[in-house]
Tab-separated table of C-alpha atoms in Angstrom:
chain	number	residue	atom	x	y	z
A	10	UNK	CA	9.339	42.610	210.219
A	11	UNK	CA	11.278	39.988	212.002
A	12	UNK	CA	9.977	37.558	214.727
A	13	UNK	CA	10.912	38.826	217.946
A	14	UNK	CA	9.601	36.083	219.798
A	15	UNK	CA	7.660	32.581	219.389
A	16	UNK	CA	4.842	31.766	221.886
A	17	UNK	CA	3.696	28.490	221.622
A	18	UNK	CA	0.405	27.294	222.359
A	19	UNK	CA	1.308	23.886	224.490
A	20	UNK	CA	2.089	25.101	228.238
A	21	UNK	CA	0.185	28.187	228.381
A	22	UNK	CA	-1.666	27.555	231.778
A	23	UNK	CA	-5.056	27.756	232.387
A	24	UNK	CA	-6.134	30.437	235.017
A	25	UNK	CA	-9.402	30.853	236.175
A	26	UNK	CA	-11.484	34.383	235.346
A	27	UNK	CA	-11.895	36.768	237.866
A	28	UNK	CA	-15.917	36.263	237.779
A	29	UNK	CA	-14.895	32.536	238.226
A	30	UNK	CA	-16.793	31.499	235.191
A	31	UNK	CA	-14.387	30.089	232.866
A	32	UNK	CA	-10.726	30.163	232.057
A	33	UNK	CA	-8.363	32.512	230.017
A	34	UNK	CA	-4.931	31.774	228.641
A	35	UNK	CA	-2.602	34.128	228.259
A	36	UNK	CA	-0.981	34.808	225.035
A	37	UNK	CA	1.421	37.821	225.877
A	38	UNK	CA	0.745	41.145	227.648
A	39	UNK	CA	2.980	44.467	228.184
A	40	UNK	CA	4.293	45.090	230.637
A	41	UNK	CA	5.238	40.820	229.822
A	42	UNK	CA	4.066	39.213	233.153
A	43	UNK	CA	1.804	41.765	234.407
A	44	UNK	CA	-1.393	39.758	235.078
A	45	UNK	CA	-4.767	40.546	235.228
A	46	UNK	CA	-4.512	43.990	237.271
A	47	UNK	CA	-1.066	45.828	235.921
A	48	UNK	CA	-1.551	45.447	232.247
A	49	UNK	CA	-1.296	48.261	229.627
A	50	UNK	CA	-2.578	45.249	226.800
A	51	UNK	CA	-3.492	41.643	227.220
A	52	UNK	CA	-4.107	39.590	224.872
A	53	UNK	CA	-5.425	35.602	225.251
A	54	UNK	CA	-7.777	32.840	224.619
A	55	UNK	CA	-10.860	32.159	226.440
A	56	UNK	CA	-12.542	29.156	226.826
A	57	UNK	CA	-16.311	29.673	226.960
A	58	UNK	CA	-18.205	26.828	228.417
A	59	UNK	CA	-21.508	29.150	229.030
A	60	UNK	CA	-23.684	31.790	229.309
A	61	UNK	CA	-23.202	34.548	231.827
A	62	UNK	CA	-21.906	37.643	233.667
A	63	UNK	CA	-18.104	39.028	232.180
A	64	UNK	CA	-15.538	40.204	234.651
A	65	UNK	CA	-15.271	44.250	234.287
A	66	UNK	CA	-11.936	46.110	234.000
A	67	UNK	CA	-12.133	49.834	235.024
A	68	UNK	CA	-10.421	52.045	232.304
A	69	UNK	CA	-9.994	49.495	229.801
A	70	UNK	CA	-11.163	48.717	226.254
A	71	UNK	CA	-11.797	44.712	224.703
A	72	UNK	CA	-12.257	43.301	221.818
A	73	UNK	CA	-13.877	40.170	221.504
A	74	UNK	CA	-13.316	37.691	218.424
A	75	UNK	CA	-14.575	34.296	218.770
A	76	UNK	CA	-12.514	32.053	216.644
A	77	UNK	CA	-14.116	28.767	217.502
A	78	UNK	CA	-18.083	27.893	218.006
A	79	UNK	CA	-21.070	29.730	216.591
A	80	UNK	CA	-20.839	33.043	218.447
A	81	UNK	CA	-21.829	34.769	221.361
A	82	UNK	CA	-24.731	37.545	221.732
A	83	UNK	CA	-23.435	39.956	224.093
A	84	UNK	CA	-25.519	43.020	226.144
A	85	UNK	CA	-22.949	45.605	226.903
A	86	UNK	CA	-24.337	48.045	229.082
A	87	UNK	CA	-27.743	47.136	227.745
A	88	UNK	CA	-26.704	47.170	223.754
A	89	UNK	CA	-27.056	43.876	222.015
A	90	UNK	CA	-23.694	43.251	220.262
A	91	UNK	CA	-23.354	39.862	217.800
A	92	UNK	CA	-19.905	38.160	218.249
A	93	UNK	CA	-19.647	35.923	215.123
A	94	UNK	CA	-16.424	33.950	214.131
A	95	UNK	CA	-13.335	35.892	212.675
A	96	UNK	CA	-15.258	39.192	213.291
A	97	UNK	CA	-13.604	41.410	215.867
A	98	UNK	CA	-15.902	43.392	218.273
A	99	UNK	CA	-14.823	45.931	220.651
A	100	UNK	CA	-16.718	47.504	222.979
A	101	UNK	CA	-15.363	48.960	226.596
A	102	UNK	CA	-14.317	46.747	229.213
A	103	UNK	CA	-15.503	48.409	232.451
A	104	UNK	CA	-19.570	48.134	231.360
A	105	UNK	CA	-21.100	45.980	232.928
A	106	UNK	CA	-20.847	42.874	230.244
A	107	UNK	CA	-23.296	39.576	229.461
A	108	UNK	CA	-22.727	36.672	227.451
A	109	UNK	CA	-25.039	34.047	225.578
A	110	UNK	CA	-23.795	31.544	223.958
A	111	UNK	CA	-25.473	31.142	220.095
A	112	UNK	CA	-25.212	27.627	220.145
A	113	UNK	CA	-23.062	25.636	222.663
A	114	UNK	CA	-18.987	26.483	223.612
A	115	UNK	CA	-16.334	28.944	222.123
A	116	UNK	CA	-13.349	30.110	222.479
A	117	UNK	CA	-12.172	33.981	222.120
A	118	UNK	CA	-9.347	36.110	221.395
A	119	UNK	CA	-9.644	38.531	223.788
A	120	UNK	CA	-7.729	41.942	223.570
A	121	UNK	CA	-7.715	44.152	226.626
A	122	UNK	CA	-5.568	47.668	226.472
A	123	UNK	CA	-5.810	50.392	228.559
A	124	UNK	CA	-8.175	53.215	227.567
A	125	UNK	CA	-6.252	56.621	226.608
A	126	UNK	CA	-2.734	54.694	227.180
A	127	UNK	CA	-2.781	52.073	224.122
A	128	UNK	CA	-4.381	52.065	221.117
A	129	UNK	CA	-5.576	48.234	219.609
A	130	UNK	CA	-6.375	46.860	216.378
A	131	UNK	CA	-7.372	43.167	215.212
A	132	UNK	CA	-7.768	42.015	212.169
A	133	UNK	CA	-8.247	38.535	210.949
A	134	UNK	CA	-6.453	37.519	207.525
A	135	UNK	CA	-6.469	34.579	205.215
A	136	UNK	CA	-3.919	33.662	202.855
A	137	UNK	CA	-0.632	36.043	202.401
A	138	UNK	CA	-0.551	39.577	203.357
A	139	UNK	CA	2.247	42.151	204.370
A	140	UNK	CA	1.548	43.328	207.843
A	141	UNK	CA	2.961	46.956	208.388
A	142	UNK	CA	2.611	49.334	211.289
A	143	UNK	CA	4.006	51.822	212.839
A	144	UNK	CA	7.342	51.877	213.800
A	145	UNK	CA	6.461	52.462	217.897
A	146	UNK	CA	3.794	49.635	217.398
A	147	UNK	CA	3.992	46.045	218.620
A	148	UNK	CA	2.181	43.221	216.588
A	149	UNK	CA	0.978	39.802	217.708
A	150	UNK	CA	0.058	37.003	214.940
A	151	UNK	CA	-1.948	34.063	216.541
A	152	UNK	CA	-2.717	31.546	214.267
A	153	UNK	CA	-6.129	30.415	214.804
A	154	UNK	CA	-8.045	27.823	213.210
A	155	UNK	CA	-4.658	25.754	211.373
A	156	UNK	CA	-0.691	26.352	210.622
A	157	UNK	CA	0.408	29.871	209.992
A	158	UNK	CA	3.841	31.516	208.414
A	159	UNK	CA	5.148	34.787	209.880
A	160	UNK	CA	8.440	36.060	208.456
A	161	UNK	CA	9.186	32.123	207.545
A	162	UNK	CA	8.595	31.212	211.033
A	163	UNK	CA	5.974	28.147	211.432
A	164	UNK	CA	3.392	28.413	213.854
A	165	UNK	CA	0.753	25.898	214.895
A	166	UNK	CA	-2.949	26.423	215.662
A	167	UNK	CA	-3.137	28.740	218.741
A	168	UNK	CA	0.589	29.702	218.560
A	169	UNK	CA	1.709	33.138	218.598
A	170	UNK	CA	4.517	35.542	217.039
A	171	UNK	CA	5.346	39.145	218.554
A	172	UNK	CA	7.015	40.931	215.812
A	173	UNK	CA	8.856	43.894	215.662
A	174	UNK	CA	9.533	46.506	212.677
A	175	UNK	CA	7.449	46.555	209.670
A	176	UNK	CA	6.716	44.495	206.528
A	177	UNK	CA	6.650	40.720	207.206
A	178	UNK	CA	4.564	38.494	205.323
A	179	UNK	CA	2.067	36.267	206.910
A	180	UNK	CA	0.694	33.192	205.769
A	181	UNK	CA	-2.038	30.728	206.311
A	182	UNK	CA	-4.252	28.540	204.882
A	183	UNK	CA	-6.476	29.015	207.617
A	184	UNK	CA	-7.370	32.447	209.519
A	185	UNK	CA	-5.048	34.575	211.596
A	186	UNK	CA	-5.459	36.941	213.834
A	187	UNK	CA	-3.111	40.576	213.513
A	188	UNK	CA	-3.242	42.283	216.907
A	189	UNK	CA	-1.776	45.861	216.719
A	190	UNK	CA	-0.636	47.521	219.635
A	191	UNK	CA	0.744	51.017	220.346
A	192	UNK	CA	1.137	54.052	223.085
A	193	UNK	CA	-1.094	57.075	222.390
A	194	UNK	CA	0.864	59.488	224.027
């Protein structure tokens, strides 16, 4: 795997949340520059400063990692879902979605792909690993919680790598977040 593309952290802006409760930053999404309403996938960083309603998006799927604070406890649709740290939780984006925060502000990775159009994966890794997938797939490494190596390409906390073809190494000393995305059809 090669790095297609570096997305740094520093001048992602801040744009407000639909629901007007917070702010998101977005990392990358397909097609790029889409926005909130023609995306296939999003993927970004939410700053959550506290509790409340989430914005819905018909015919899509999320999942929710915190990667900084203590975690969230989320009622989706009326379930009780725990969102700890480094532990990806998906659930659909288009019930209707409440947050509580465990104990003060967090920030989330948030993945968004269309339902029945993309498929999405996260993982978060420590140390070195070999990320493969499928040759149709695109992946997205965000470092998250310190410096991160992705096919010898440096990236700093909250900096990003879309990669293309299969078998790069990625390091870290910290935690790292592997978003795999790819068409159904």
């Amino acid at each position: 795997m090669r790095v297609a593309r570096v997305l740094r952290a520093a001048g992602r802006a801040a744009a407000p949340w639909r629901n007007g409760g917070g702010v998101t930053r977005e990392i990358a999404s397909g097609p790029e520059g889409a926005g909130t309403e023609g995306f296939d996938w999003r993927v970004s960083l939410a700053d959550v400063r506290g509790d409340g309603p989430f914005s819905v998006f018909p015919g899509t799927d999320r999942i929710l990692t915190v990667i900084d604070g203590a975690g969230m406890d989320l009622t989706v649709g009326g379930r009780h879902l725990l969102a700890q740290r480094y532990v990806p939780r998906p659930f659909p984006g288009d019930v209707p979605t409440d947050g509580r925060l465990l104990a003060g502000p967090v920030v989330n990775l948030n993945v968004m792909h269309r339902r029945g159009a993309v498929r999405a994966a996260v993982a978060v890794v420590r140390g070195a690993l070999t990320v493969g997938a499928p040759p149709d797939a695109t992946v997205l490494v965000v470092a998250l919680d310190g410096p991160a190596e992705v096919a010898g390409v440096a990236l700093g906390r909250y900096d990003a790598a879309l990669c293309d073809a299969p078998g790069a190494v990625v390091r870290t000393d910290g935690h790292a977040a592997v978003v795999t995305l790819g068409r159904t059809d």
